[in-house]
Short mmCIF file of N, CA and C in Angstrom, two decimals:
data_model
loop_
_atom_site.label_atom_id
_atom_site.label_comp_id
_atom_site.label_asym_id
_atom_site.label_seq_id
_atom_site.Cartn_x
_atom_site.Cartn_y
_atom_site.Cartn_z
N ILE Z 1 -39.04 32.62 66.38
CA ILE Z 1 -40.48 32.62 66.22
C ILE Z 1 -40.89 31.28 65.61
N ALA Z 2 -41.81 30.62 66.26
CA ALA Z 2 -42.33 29.38 65.69
C ALA Z 2 -43.18 29.72 64.47
N HIS Z 3 -43.07 28.93 63.45
CA HIS Z 3 -43.81 29.18 62.21
C HIS Z 3 -45.32 29.22 62.42
N ASN Z 4 -45.80 28.48 63.38
CA ASN Z 4 -47.25 28.42 63.60
C ASN Z 4 -47.69 29.23 64.82
N ASP Z 5 -46.86 30.12 65.32
CA ASP Z 5 -47.21 30.94 66.49
C ASP Z 5 -48.41 31.81 66.13
N PRO Z 6 -49.55 31.63 66.81
CA PRO Z 6 -50.76 32.38 66.46
C PRO Z 6 -50.66 33.88 66.76
N ARG Z 7 -49.65 34.27 67.53
CA ARG Z 7 -49.50 35.69 67.86
C ARG Z 7 -48.79 36.47 66.76
N VAL Z 8 -48.26 35.76 65.78
CA VAL Z 8 -47.47 36.42 64.75
C VAL Z 8 -48.08 36.17 63.37
N CYS Z 9 -48.29 37.25 62.65
CA CYS Z 9 -48.75 37.16 61.27
C CYS Z 9 -48.11 38.31 60.51
N PHE Z 10 -47.48 38.01 59.41
CA PHE Z 10 -46.89 39.04 58.57
C PHE Z 10 -47.98 39.53 57.61
N ALA Z 11 -48.14 40.85 57.53
CA ALA Z 11 -49.17 41.41 56.65
C ALA Z 11 -48.55 42.49 55.77
N GLN Z 12 -48.96 42.50 54.52
CA GLN Z 12 -48.47 43.49 53.57
C GLN Z 12 -49.59 43.93 52.65
N LEU Z 13 -49.43 45.13 52.15
CA LEU Z 13 -50.33 45.65 51.14
C LEU Z 13 -50.14 44.84 49.86
N LEU Z 14 -51.23 44.38 49.29
CA LEU Z 14 -51.17 43.59 48.06
C LEU Z 14 -50.42 44.36 46.98
N GLY Z 15 -49.47 43.70 46.37
CA GLY Z 15 -48.68 44.31 45.31
C GLY Z 15 -47.38 44.93 45.78
N MET Z 16 -47.16 44.98 47.08
CA MET Z 16 -45.92 45.54 47.61
C MET Z 16 -45.00 44.39 48.02
N SER Z 17 -43.94 44.19 47.28
CA SER Z 17 -42.95 43.15 47.58
C SER Z 17 -43.60 41.80 47.85
N ASP Z 18 -44.47 41.40 46.94
CA ASP Z 18 -45.19 40.13 47.10
C ASP Z 18 -44.24 38.95 47.26
N HIS Z 19 -43.05 39.02 46.65
CA HIS Z 19 -42.11 37.90 46.76
C HIS Z 19 -41.72 37.63 48.21
N ILE Z 20 -41.70 38.66 49.04
CA ILE Z 20 -41.38 38.46 50.46
C ILE Z 20 -42.50 37.68 51.12
N SER Z 21 -43.74 38.07 50.86
CA SER Z 21 -44.89 37.36 51.43
C SER Z 21 -44.91 35.91 50.99
N TYR Z 22 -44.67 35.68 49.70
CA TYR Z 22 -44.72 34.32 49.17
C TYR Z 22 -43.65 33.45 49.83
N ASN Z 23 -42.46 34.00 50.01
CA ASN Z 23 -41.39 33.22 50.64
C ASN Z 23 -41.67 32.95 52.11
N LEU Z 24 -42.23 33.91 52.82
CA LEU Z 24 -42.60 33.68 54.22
C LEU Z 24 -43.66 32.59 54.31
N ALA Z 25 -44.67 32.67 53.46
CA ALA Z 25 -45.74 31.66 53.47
C ALA Z 25 -45.17 30.29 53.12
N HIS Z 26 -44.29 30.26 52.13
CA HIS Z 26 -43.67 28.99 51.72
C HIS Z 26 -42.86 28.39 52.88
N ALA Z 27 -42.29 29.24 53.73
CA ALA Z 27 -41.52 28.77 54.88
C ALA Z 27 -42.41 28.37 56.05
N GLY Z 28 -43.73 28.54 55.90
CA GLY Z 28 -44.66 28.09 56.93
C GLY Z 28 -45.18 29.16 57.86
N PHE Z 29 -44.80 30.42 57.63
CA PHE Z 29 -45.30 31.50 58.47
C PHE Z 29 -46.70 31.92 58.02
N ARG Z 30 -47.45 32.49 58.96
CA ARG Z 30 -48.77 33.03 58.62
C ARG Z 30 -48.57 34.37 57.92
N VAL Z 31 -49.23 34.52 56.79
CA VAL Z 31 -49.08 35.73 55.98
C VAL Z 31 -50.45 36.19 55.51
N ALA Z 32 -50.66 37.49 55.52
CA ALA Z 32 -51.90 38.07 55.00
C ALA Z 32 -51.54 39.22 54.07
N LYS Z 33 -52.31 39.36 53.02
CA LYS Z 33 -52.20 40.50 52.13
C LYS Z 33 -53.48 41.31 52.30
N TYR Z 34 -53.37 42.63 52.35
CA TYR Z 34 -54.59 43.42 52.50
C TYR Z 34 -54.77 44.36 51.31
N VAL Z 35 -56.03 44.67 51.07
CA VAL Z 35 -56.40 45.54 49.96
C VAL Z 35 -57.28 46.65 50.51
N PRO Z 36 -56.84 47.91 50.41
CA PRO Z 36 -57.71 49.00 50.83
C PRO Z 36 -58.98 49.01 49.97
N TYR Z 37 -60.09 49.24 50.60
CA TYR Z 37 -61.37 49.20 49.90
C TYR Z 37 -62.14 50.47 50.19
N GLY Z 38 -62.71 51.03 49.17
CA GLY Z 38 -63.53 52.21 49.35
C GLY Z 38 -63.51 53.06 48.10
N PRO Z 39 -64.13 54.23 48.18
CA PRO Z 39 -64.14 55.13 47.03
C PRO Z 39 -62.71 55.54 46.67
N VAL Z 40 -62.43 55.66 45.39
CA VAL Z 40 -61.08 55.99 44.92
C VAL Z 40 -60.58 57.26 45.59
N ARG Z 41 -61.42 58.26 45.73
CA ARG Z 41 -60.98 59.53 46.31
C ARG Z 41 -60.52 59.39 47.75
N LYS Z 42 -60.97 58.32 48.43
CA LYS Z 42 -60.53 58.09 49.80
C LYS Z 42 -59.36 57.10 49.87
N VAL Z 43 -59.32 56.16 48.96
CA VAL Z 43 -58.28 55.12 48.99
C VAL Z 43 -56.97 55.61 48.38
N LEU Z 44 -57.04 56.39 47.32
CA LEU Z 44 -55.83 56.82 46.63
C LEU Z 44 -54.86 57.59 47.53
N PRO Z 45 -55.32 58.54 48.35
CA PRO Z 45 -54.37 59.22 49.24
C PRO Z 45 -53.65 58.25 50.18
N TYR Z 46 -54.34 57.23 50.64
CA TYR Z 46 -53.71 56.22 51.50
C TYR Z 46 -52.62 55.48 50.74
N LEU Z 47 -52.92 55.06 49.52
CA LEU Z 47 -51.94 54.33 48.72
C LEU Z 47 -50.72 55.20 48.40
N ILE Z 48 -50.95 56.46 48.14
CA ILE Z 48 -49.84 57.38 47.87
C ILE Z 48 -48.97 57.53 49.11
N ARG Z 49 -49.59 57.67 50.28
CA ARG Z 49 -48.83 57.75 51.53
C ARG Z 49 -47.99 56.50 51.74
N ARG Z 50 -48.59 55.35 51.50
CA ARG Z 50 -47.86 54.08 51.68
C ARG Z 50 -46.66 54.01 50.74
N ALA Z 51 -46.83 54.42 49.50
CA ALA Z 51 -45.72 54.40 48.54
C ALA Z 51 -44.63 55.38 48.97
N ASP Z 52 -45.03 56.56 49.46
CA ASP Z 52 -44.06 57.54 49.92
C ASP Z 52 -43.29 57.03 51.14
N GLU Z 53 -43.97 56.33 52.03
CA GLU Z 53 -43.32 55.79 53.23
C GLU Z 53 -42.32 54.70 52.89
N ASN Z 54 -42.58 53.97 51.83
CA ASN Z 54 -41.73 52.85 51.46
C ASN Z 54 -40.70 53.32 50.45
N THR Z 55 -39.60 53.86 50.94
CA THR Z 55 -38.58 54.40 50.04
C THR Z 55 -37.94 53.31 49.19
N ALA Z 56 -38.04 52.07 49.61
CA ALA Z 56 -37.44 50.97 48.85
C ALA Z 56 -38.21 50.68 47.57
N VAL Z 57 -39.43 51.15 47.47
CA VAL Z 57 -40.26 50.86 46.30
C VAL Z 57 -39.63 51.41 45.02
N ALA Z 58 -38.96 52.53 45.12
CA ALA Z 58 -38.44 53.22 43.93
C ALA Z 58 -37.58 52.33 43.05
N GLY Z 59 -36.73 51.52 43.63
CA GLY Z 59 -35.83 50.71 42.83
C GLY Z 59 -36.26 49.27 42.62
N GLN Z 60 -37.48 48.93 42.98
CA GLN Z 60 -37.89 47.54 42.94
C GLN Z 60 -38.68 47.15 41.70
N THR Z 61 -39.07 48.09 40.88
CA THR Z 61 -39.93 47.76 39.76
C THR Z 61 -39.32 46.72 38.83
N GLY Z 62 -38.07 46.92 38.45
CA GLY Z 62 -37.40 45.97 37.57
C GLY Z 62 -37.28 44.59 38.20
N ARG Z 63 -36.92 44.55 39.46
CA ARG Z 63 -36.78 43.27 40.17
C ARG Z 63 -38.12 42.58 40.27
N GLU Z 64 -39.16 43.33 40.62
CA GLU Z 64 -40.50 42.75 40.72
C GLU Z 64 -40.92 42.15 39.38
N LEU Z 65 -40.67 42.87 38.30
CA LEU Z 65 -41.04 42.38 36.98
C LEU Z 65 -40.30 41.09 36.65
N ARG Z 66 -39.00 41.04 36.95
CA ARG Z 66 -38.23 39.81 36.71
C ARG Z 66 -38.78 38.64 37.52
N LEU Z 67 -39.13 38.89 38.78
CA LEU Z 67 -39.69 37.83 39.62
C LEU Z 67 -41.03 37.34 39.07
N ILE Z 68 -41.86 38.27 38.62
CA ILE Z 68 -43.16 37.89 38.06
C ILE Z 68 -42.97 37.06 36.80
N MET Z 69 -42.06 37.49 35.94
CA MET Z 69 -41.82 36.75 34.70
C MET Z 69 -41.26 35.35 34.99
N ALA Z 70 -40.37 35.25 35.97
CA ALA Z 70 -39.82 33.94 36.34
C ALA Z 70 -40.91 33.03 36.88
N GLU Z 71 -41.80 33.57 37.69
CA GLU Z 71 -42.90 32.76 38.23
C GLU Z 71 -43.86 32.35 37.12
N ARG Z 72 -44.12 33.24 36.21
CA ARG Z 72 -44.99 32.90 35.08
C ARG Z 72 -44.39 31.76 34.26
N GLU Z 73 -43.10 31.84 34.02
CA GLU Z 73 -42.42 30.78 33.26
C GLU Z 73 -42.44 29.46 34.03
N ARG Z 74 -42.23 29.52 35.35
CA ARG Z 74 -42.26 28.31 36.17
C ARG Z 74 -43.63 27.65 36.09
N ARG Z 75 -44.68 28.44 36.16
CA ARG Z 75 -46.04 27.90 36.09
C ARG Z 75 -46.36 27.36 34.69
N ARG Z 76 -45.86 28.02 33.67
CA ARG Z 76 -46.09 27.56 32.30
C ARG Z 76 -45.47 26.19 32.09
N ARG Z 77 -44.29 25.99 32.64
CA ARG Z 77 -43.59 24.70 32.48
C ARG Z 77 -44.19 23.60 33.34
N GLY Z 78 -44.94 24.01 34.36
CA GLY Z 78 -45.60 23.02 35.22
C GLY Z 78 -44.69 22.50 36.22
#
């Protein structure tokens, strides 16, 4: 896949494995993050379904936190 192929765009729910999106974008691929919008009573069931579908989410919290802290430190150092 060419990095600039207009037919391909990687999209993810904001907050779900953001490090993957960031690395794809850094490699030159088109990436989009989406945010469900609407009343909480309508959006929450969707978010719960997405979390249930993504069985990998269960073990990623610690890794995500380490990645966030490393990025924060990188930005602090400039």
